[in-house]
PDB file of C-alpha atoms in Angstrom:
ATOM      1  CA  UNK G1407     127.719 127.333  18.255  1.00  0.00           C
ATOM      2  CA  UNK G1408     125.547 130.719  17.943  1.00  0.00           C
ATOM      3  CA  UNK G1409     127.531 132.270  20.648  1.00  0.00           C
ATOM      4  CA  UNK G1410     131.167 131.703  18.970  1.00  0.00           C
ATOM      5  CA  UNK G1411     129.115 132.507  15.087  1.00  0.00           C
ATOM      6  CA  UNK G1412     128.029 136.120  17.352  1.00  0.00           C
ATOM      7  CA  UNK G1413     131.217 136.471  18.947  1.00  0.00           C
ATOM      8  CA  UNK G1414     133.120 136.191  15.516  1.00  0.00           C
ATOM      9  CA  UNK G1415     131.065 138.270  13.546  1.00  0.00           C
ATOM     10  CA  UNK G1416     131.375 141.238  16.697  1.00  0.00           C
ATOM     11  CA  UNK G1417     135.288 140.601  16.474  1.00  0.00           C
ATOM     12  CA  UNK G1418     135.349 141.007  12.784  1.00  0.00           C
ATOM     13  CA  UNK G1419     133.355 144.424  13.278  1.00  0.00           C
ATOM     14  CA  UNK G1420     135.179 145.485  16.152  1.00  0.00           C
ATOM     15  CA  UNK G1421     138.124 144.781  14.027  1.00  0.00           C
ATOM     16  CA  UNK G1422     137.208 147.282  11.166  1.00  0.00           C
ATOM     17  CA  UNK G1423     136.128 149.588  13.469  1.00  0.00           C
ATOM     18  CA  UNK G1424     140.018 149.308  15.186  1.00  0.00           C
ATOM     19  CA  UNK G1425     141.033 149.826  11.350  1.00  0.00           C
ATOM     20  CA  UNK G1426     138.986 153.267  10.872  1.00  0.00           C
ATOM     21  CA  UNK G1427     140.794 154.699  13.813  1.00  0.00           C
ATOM     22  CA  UNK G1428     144.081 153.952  12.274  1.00  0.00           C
ATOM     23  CA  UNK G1429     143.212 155.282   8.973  1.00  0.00           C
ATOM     24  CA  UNK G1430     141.243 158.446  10.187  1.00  0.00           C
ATOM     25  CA  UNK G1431     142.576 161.595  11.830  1.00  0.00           C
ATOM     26  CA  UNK G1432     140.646 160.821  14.827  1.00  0.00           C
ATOM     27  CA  UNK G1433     143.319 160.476  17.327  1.00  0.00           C
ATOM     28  CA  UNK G1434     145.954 161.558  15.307  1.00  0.00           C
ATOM     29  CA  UNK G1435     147.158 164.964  13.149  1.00  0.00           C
ATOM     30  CA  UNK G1436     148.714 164.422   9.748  1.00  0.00           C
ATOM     31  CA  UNK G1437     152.234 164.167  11.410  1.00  0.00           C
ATOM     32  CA  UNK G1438     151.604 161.095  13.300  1.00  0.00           C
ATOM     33  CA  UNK G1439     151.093 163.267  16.876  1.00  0.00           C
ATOM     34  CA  UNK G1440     148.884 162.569  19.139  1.00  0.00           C
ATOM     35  CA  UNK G1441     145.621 165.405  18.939  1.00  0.00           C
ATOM     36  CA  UNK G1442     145.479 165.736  22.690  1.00  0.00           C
ATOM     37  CA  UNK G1443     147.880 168.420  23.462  1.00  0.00           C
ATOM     38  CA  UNK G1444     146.632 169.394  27.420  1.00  0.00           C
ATOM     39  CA  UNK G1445     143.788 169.885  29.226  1.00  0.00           C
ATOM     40  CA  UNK G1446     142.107 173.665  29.886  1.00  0.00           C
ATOM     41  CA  UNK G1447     139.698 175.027  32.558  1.00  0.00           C
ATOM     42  CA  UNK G1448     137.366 177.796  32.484  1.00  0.00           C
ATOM     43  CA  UNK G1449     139.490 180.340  31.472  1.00  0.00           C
ATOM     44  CA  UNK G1450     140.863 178.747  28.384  1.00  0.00           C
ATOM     45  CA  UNK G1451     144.393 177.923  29.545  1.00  0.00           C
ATOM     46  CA  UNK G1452     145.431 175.093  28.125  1.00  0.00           C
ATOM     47  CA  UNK G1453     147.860 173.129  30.528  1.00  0.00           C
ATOM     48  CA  UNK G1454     150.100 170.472  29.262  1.00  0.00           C
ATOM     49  CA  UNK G1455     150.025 166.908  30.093  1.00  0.00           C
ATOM     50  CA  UNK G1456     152.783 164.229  30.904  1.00  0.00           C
ATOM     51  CA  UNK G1457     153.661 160.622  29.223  1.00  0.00           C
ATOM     52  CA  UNK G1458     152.988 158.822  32.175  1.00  0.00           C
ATOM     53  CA  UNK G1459     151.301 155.630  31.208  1.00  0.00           C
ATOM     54  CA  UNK G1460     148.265 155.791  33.583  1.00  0.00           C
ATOM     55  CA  UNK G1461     147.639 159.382  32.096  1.00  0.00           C
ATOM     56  CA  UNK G1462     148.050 157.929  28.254  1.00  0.00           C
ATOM     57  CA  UNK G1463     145.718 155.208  28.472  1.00  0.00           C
ATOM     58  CA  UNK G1464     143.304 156.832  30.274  1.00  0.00           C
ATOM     59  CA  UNK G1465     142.375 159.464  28.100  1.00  0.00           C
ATOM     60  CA  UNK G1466     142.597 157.270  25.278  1.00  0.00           C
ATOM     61  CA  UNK G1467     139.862 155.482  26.829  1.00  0.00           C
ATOM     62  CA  UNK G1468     138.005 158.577  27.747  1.00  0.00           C
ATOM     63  CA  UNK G1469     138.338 159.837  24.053  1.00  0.00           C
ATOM     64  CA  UNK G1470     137.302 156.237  22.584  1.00  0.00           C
ATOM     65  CA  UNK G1471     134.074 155.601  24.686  1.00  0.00           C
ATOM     66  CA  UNK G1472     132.327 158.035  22.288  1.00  0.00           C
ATOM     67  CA  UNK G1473     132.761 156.513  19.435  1.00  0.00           C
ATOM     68  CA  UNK G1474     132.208 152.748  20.919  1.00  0.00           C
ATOM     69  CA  UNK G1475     128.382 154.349  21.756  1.00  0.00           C
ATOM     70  CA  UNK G1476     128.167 155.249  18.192  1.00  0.00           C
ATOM     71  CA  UNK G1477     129.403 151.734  17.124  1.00  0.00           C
ATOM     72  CA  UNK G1478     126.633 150.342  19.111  1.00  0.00           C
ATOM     73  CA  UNK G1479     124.093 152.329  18.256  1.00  0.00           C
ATOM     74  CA  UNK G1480     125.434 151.367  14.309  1.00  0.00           C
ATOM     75  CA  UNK G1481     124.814 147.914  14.777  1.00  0.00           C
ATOM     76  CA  UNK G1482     121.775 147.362  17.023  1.00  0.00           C
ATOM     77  CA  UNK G1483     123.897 146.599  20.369  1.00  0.00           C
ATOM     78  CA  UNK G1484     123.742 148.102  23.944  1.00  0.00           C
ATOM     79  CA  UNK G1485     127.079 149.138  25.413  1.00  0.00           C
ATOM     80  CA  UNK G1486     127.382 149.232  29.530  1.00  0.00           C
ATOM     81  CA  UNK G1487     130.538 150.654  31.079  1.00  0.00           C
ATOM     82  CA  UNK G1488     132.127 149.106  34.216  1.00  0.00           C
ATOM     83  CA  UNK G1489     130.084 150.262  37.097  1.00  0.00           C
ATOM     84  CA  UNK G1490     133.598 150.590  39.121  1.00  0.00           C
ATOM     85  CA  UNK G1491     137.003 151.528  38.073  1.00  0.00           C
ATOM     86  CA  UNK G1492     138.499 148.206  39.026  1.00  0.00           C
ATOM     87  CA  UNK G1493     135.760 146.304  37.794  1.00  0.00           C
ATOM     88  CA  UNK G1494     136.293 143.787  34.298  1.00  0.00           C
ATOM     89  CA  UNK G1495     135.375 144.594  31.830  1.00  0.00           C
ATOM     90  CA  UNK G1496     135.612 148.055  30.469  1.00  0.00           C
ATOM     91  CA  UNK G1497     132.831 147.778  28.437  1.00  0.00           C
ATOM     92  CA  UNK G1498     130.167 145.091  28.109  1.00  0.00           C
ATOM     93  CA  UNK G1499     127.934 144.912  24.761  1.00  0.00           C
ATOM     94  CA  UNK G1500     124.877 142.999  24.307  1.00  0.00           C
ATOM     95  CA  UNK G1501     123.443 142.307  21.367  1.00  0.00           C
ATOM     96  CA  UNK G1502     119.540 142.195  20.651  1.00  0.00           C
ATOM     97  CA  UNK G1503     119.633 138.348  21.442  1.00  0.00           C
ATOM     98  CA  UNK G1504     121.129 139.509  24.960  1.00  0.00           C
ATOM     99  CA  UNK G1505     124.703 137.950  23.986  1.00  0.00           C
ATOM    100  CA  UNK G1506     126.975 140.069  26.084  1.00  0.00           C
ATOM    101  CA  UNK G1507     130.761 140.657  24.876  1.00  0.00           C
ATOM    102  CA  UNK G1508     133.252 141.891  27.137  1.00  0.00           C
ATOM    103  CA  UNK G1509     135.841 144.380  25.891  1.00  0.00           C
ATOM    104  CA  UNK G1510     138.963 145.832  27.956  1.00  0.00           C
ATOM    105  CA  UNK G1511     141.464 148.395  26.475  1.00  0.00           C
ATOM    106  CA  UNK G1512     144.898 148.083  26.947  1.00  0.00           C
ATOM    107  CA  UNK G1513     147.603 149.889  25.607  1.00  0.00           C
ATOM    108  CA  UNK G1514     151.549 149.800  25.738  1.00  0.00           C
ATOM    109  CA  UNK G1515     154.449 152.006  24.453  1.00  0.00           C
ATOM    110  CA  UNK G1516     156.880 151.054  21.673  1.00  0.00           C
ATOM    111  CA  UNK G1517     160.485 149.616  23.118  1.00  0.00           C
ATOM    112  CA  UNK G1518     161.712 149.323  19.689  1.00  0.00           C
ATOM    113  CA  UNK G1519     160.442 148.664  16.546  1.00  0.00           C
ATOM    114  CA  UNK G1520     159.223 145.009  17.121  1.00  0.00           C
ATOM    115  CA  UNK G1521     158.797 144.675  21.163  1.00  0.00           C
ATOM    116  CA  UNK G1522     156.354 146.875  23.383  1.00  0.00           C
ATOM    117  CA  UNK G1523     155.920 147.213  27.203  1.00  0.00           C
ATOM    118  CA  UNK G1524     154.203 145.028  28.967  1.00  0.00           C
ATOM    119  CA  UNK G1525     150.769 144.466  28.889  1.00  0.00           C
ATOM    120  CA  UNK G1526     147.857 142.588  31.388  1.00  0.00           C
ATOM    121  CA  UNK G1527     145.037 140.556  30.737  1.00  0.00           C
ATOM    122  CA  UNK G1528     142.987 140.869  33.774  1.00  0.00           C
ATOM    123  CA  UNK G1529     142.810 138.426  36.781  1.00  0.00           C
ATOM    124  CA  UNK G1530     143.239 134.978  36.814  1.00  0.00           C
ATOM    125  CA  UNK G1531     141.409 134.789  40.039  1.00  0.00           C
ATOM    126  CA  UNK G1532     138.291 135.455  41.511  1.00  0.00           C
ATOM    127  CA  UNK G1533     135.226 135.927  38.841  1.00  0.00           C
ATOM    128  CA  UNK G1534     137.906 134.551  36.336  1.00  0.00           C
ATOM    129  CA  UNK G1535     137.874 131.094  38.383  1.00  0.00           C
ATOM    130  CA  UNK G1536     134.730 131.671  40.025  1.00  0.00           C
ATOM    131  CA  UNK G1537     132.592 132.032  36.938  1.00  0.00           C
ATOM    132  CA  UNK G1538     129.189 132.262  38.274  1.00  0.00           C
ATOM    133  CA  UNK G1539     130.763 135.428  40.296  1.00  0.00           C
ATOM    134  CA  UNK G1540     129.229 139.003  40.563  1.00  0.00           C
ATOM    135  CA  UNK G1541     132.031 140.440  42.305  1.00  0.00           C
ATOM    136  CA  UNK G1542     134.464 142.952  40.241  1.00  0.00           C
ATOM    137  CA  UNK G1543     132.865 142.518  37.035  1.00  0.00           C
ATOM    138  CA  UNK G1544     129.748 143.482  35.083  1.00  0.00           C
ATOM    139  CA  UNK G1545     128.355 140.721  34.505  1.00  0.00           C
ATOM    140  CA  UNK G1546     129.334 137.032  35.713  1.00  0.00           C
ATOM    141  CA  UNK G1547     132.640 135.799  33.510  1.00  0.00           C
ATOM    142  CA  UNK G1548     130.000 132.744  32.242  1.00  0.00           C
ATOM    143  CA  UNK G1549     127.595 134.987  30.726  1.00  0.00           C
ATOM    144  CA  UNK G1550     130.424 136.421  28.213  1.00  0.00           C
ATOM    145  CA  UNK G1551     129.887 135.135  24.677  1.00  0.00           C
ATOM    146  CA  UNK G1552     133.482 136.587  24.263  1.00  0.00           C
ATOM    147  CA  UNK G1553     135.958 138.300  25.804  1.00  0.00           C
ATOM    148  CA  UNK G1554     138.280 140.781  23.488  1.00  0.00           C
ATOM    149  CA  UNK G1555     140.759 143.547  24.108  1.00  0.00           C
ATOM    150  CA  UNK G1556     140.948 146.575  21.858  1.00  0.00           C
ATOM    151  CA  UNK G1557     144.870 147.693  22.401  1.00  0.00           C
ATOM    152  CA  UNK G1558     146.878 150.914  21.075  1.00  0.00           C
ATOM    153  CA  UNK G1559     150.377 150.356  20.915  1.00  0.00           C
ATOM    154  CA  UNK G1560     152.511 154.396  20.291  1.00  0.00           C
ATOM    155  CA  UNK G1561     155.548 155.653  20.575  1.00  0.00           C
ATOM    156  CA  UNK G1562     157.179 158.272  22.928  1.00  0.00           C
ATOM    157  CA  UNK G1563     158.278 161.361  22.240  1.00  0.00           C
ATOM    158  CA  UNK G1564     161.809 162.385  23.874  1.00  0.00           C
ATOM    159  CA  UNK G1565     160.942 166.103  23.470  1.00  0.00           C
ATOM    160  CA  UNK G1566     158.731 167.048  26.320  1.00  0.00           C
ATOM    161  CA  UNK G1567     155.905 169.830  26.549  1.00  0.00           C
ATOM    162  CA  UNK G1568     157.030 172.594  29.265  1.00  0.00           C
ATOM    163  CA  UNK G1569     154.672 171.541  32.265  1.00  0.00           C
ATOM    164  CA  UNK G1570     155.800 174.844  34.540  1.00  0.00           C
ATOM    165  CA  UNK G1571     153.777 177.197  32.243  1.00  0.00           C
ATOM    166  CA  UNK G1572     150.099 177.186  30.189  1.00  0.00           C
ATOM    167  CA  UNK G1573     149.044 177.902  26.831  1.00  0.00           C
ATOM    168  CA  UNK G1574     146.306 179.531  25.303  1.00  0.00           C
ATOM    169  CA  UNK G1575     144.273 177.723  22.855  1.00  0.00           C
ATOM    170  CA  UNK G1576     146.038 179.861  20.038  1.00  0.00           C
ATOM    171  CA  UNK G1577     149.031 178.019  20.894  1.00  0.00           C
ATOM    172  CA  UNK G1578     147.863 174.527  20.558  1.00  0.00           C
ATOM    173  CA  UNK G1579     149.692 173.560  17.905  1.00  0.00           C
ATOM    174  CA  UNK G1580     152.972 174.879  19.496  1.00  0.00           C
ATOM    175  CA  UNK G1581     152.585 172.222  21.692  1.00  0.00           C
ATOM    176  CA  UNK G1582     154.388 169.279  21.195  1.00  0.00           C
ATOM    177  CA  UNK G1583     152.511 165.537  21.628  1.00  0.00           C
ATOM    178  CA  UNK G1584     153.596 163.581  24.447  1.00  0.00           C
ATOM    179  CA  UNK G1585     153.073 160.017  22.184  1.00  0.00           C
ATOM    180  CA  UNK G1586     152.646 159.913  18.457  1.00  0.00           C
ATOM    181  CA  UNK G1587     152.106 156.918  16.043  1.00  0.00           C
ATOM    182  CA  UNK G1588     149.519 155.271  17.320  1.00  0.00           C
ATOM    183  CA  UNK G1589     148.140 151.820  16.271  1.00  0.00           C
ATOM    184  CA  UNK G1590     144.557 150.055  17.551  1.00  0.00           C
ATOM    185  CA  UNK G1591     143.912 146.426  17.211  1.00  0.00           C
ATOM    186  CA  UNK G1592     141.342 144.409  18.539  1.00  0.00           C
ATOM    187  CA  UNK G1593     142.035 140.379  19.277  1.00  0.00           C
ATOM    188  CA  UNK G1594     140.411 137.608  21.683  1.00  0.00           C
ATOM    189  CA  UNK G1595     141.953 137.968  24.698  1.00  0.00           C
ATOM    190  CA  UNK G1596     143.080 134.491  24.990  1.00  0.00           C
ATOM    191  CA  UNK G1597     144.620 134.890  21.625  1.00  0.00           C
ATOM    192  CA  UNK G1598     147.547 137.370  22.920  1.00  0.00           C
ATOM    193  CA  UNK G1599     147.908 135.680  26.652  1.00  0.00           C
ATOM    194  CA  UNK G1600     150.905 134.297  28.069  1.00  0.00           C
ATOM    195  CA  UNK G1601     151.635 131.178  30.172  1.00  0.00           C
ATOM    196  CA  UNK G1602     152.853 133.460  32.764  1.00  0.00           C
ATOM    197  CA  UNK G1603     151.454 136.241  34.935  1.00  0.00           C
ATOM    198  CA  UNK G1604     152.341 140.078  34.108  1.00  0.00           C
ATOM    199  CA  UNK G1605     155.202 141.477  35.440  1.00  0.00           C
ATOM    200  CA  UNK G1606     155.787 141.899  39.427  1.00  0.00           C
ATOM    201  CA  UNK G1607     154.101 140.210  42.162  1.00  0.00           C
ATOM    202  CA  UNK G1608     150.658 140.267  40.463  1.00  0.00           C
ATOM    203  CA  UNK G1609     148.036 137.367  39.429  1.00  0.00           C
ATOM    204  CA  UNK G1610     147.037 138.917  36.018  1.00  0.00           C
ATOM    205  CA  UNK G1611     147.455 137.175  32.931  1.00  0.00           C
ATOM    206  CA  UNK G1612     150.410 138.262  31.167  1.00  0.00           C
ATOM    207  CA  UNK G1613     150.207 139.452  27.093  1.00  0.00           C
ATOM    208  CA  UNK G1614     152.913 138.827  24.449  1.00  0.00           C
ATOM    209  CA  UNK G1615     155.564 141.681  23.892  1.00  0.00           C
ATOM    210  CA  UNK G1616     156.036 141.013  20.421  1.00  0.00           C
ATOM    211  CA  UNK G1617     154.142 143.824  18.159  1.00  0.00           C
ATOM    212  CA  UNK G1618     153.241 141.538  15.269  1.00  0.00           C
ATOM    213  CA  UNK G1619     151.970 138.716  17.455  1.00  0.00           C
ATOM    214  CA  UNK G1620     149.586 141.610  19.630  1.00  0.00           C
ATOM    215  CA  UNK G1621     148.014 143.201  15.690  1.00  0.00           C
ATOM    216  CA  UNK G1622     147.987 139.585  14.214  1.00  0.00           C
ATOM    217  CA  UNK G1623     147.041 137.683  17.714  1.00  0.00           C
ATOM    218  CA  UNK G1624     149.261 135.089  17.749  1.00  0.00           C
ATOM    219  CA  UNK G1625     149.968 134.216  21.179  1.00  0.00           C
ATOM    220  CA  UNK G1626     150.749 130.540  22.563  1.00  0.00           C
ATOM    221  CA  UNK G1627     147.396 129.789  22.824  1.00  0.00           C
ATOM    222  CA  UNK G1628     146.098 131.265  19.689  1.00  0.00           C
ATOM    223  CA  UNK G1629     146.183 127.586  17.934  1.00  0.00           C
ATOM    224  CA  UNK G1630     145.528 125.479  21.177  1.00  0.00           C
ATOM    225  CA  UNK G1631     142.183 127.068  21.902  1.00  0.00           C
ATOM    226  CA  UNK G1632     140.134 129.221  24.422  1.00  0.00           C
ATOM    227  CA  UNK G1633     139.791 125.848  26.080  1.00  0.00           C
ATOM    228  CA  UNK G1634     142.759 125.291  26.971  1.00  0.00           C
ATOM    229  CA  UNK G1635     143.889 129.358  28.209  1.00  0.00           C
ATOM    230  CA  UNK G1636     140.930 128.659  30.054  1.00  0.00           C
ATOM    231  CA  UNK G1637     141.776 125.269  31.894  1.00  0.00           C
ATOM    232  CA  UNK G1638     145.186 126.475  32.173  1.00  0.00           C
ATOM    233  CA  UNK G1639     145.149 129.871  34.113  1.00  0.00           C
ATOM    234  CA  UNK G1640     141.645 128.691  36.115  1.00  0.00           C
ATOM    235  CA  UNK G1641     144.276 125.834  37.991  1.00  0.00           C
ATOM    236  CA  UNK G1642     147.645 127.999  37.206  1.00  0.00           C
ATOM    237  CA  UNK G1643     149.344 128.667  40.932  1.00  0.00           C
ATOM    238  CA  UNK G1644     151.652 131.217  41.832  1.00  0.00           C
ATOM    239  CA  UNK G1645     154.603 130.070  44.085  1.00  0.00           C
ATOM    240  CA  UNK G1646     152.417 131.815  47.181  1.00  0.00           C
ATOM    241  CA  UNK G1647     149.314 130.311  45.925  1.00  0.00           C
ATOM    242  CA  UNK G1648     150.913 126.660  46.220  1.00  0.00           C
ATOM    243  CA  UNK G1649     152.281 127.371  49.437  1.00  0.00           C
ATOM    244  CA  UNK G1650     149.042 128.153  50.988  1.00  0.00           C
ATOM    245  CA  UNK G1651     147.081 124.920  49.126  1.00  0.00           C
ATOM    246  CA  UNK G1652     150.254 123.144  50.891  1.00  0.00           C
ATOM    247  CA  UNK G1653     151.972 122.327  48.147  1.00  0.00           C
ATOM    248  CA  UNK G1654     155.851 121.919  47.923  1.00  0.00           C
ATOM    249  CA  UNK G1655     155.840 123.943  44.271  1.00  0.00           C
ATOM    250  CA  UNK G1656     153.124 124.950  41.897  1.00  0.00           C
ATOM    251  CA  UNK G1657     152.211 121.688  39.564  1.00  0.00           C
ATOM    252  CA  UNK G1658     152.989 123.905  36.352  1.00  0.00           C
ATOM    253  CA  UNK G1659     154.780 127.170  35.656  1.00  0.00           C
ATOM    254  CA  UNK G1660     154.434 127.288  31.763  1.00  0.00           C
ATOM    255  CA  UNK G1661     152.811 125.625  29.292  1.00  0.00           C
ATOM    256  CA  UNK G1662     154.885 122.413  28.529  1.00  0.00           C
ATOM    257  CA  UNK G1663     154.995 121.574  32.442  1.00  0.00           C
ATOM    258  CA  UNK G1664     151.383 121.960  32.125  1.00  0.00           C
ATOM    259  CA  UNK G1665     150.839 119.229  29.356  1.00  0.00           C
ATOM    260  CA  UNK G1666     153.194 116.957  31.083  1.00  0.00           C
ATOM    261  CA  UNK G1667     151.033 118.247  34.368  1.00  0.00           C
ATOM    262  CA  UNK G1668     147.893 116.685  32.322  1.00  0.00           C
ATOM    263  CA  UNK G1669     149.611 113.349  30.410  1.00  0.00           C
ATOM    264  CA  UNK G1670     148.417 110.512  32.693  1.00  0.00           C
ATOM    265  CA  UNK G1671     151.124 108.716  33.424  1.00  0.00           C
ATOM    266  CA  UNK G1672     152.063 105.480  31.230  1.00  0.00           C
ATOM    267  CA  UNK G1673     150.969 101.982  32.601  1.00  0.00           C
ATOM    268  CA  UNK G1674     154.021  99.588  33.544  1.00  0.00           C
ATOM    269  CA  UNK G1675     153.971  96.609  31.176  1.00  0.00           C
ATOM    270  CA  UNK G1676     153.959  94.205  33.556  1.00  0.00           C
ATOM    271  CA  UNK G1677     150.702  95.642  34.572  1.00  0.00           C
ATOM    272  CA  UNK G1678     147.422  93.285  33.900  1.00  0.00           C
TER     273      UNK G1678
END
């Protein structure tokens, strides 16, 4: 009970903290463009930079981490970064009572005005099954009072910045932002899962496309429980998964399969 009381009251802060950088100027200028125009070197030439997804999210992360050790130092927590790039979390916090929290940031681009690009969760293997596990993550998956994602969902610009020539810093405002309107949320994890992996061949956990359910966490499992996310994607087998336990077809594919996966079946009545 103290762990989900710690891990509510850090959502509920990581939450307003989510809602400052939407209502500062932080990451944004007063037109709704992104402030990161390019990147310059030693001689001031500013160079511009492309909307390609990796290159978006990770300077968002690079220009939040920052302000998350200044949220920690605010209220009394420790903040430790993944020790490897492919490691889960992004960022572990521990409170004073040595509660750790695990936080990953995610982001995805606007299709239209209510759907967004696909998003992942993390594994649903290794440390996520094996939860006593040291291996590609901080911290054993166990020792997590809580495991949240902070996400930014923006928008594309069609106009692109020339990329054949630089700028000087004079000139930043000439160039134009590769994403603009940008909007941070912060929900459980297992509140904005799917009952299906991401996209492609992969075994993360797949997150809702749905804009309102990502800000608002509503996801499938939102009123079932951590429980039952849990339960569900530690057993959940991909078709090559249930081929190598030698099974003829994975037991459950979504989450109605899976409940009729877990209803015993009925006794005959004949049956004494």
């Amino acid at each position: 009970m103290e762990n989900k009381n710690a891990a509510a009251q850090f959502l509920e802060l990581l939450q307003q903290e989510a809602e400052r950088f939407n209502s500062s100027e932080m990451m944004s200028t007063p037109d709704g463009g992104w402030t990161v125009k390019g990147f310059i070197d030693v001689f001031r030439n500013v160079y511009t930079i492309s909307g390609d997804t990796k290159v978006v999210s990770k300077l968002i992360e690079l220009m939040l981490f920052p302000h998350f050790l200044a949220f920690a130092d605010k209220h009394n927590l420790k903040v430790i970064p993944a020790p490897e790039q492919n490691y889960y979390p992004d960022l572990t916090f521990v409170d004073n009572a040595g509660r750790k929290f695990a936080l990953d940031l995610k982001s995805a681009y606007r299709i239209d005005e209510n759907t967004v690009s696909g998003m992942t969760l993390g594994a649903f293997t290794g440390y996520f099954r094996e939860r006593r596990s040291a291996k590609n993550i901080t911290f054993p998956y166990g020792e997590y009072a809580g495991h949240f994602v902070l996400g930014v969902i923006y928008t594309r610009v069609a106009i692109r910045p020339d990329e054949f020539r630089s700028h000087t810093l004079d000139e930043l405002e000439e160039i134009p932002s590769v994403v603009k309107d940008l909007r941070f949320f912060v929900q459980p994890k297992y509140r904005i899962a799917l009952d299906r992996p991401g996209s492609g061949n992969t075994k993360n956990i797949g997150a809702v496309g749905k804009t309102a359910a990502l800000v608002n966490g509503n996801g499938p499992f939102t009123d079932l429980g951590e429980e039952i996310f849990d339960d569900y994607w530690m057993f959940y087998l991909t078709s090559d998964m249930a081929r190598k336990a030698e099974l003829p077809k994975p037991p459950y594919n979504n989450l109605p399969s899976y409940f009729a996966f877990k209803q015993p079946p009925a006794k005959s009545g004949g049956d004494e």
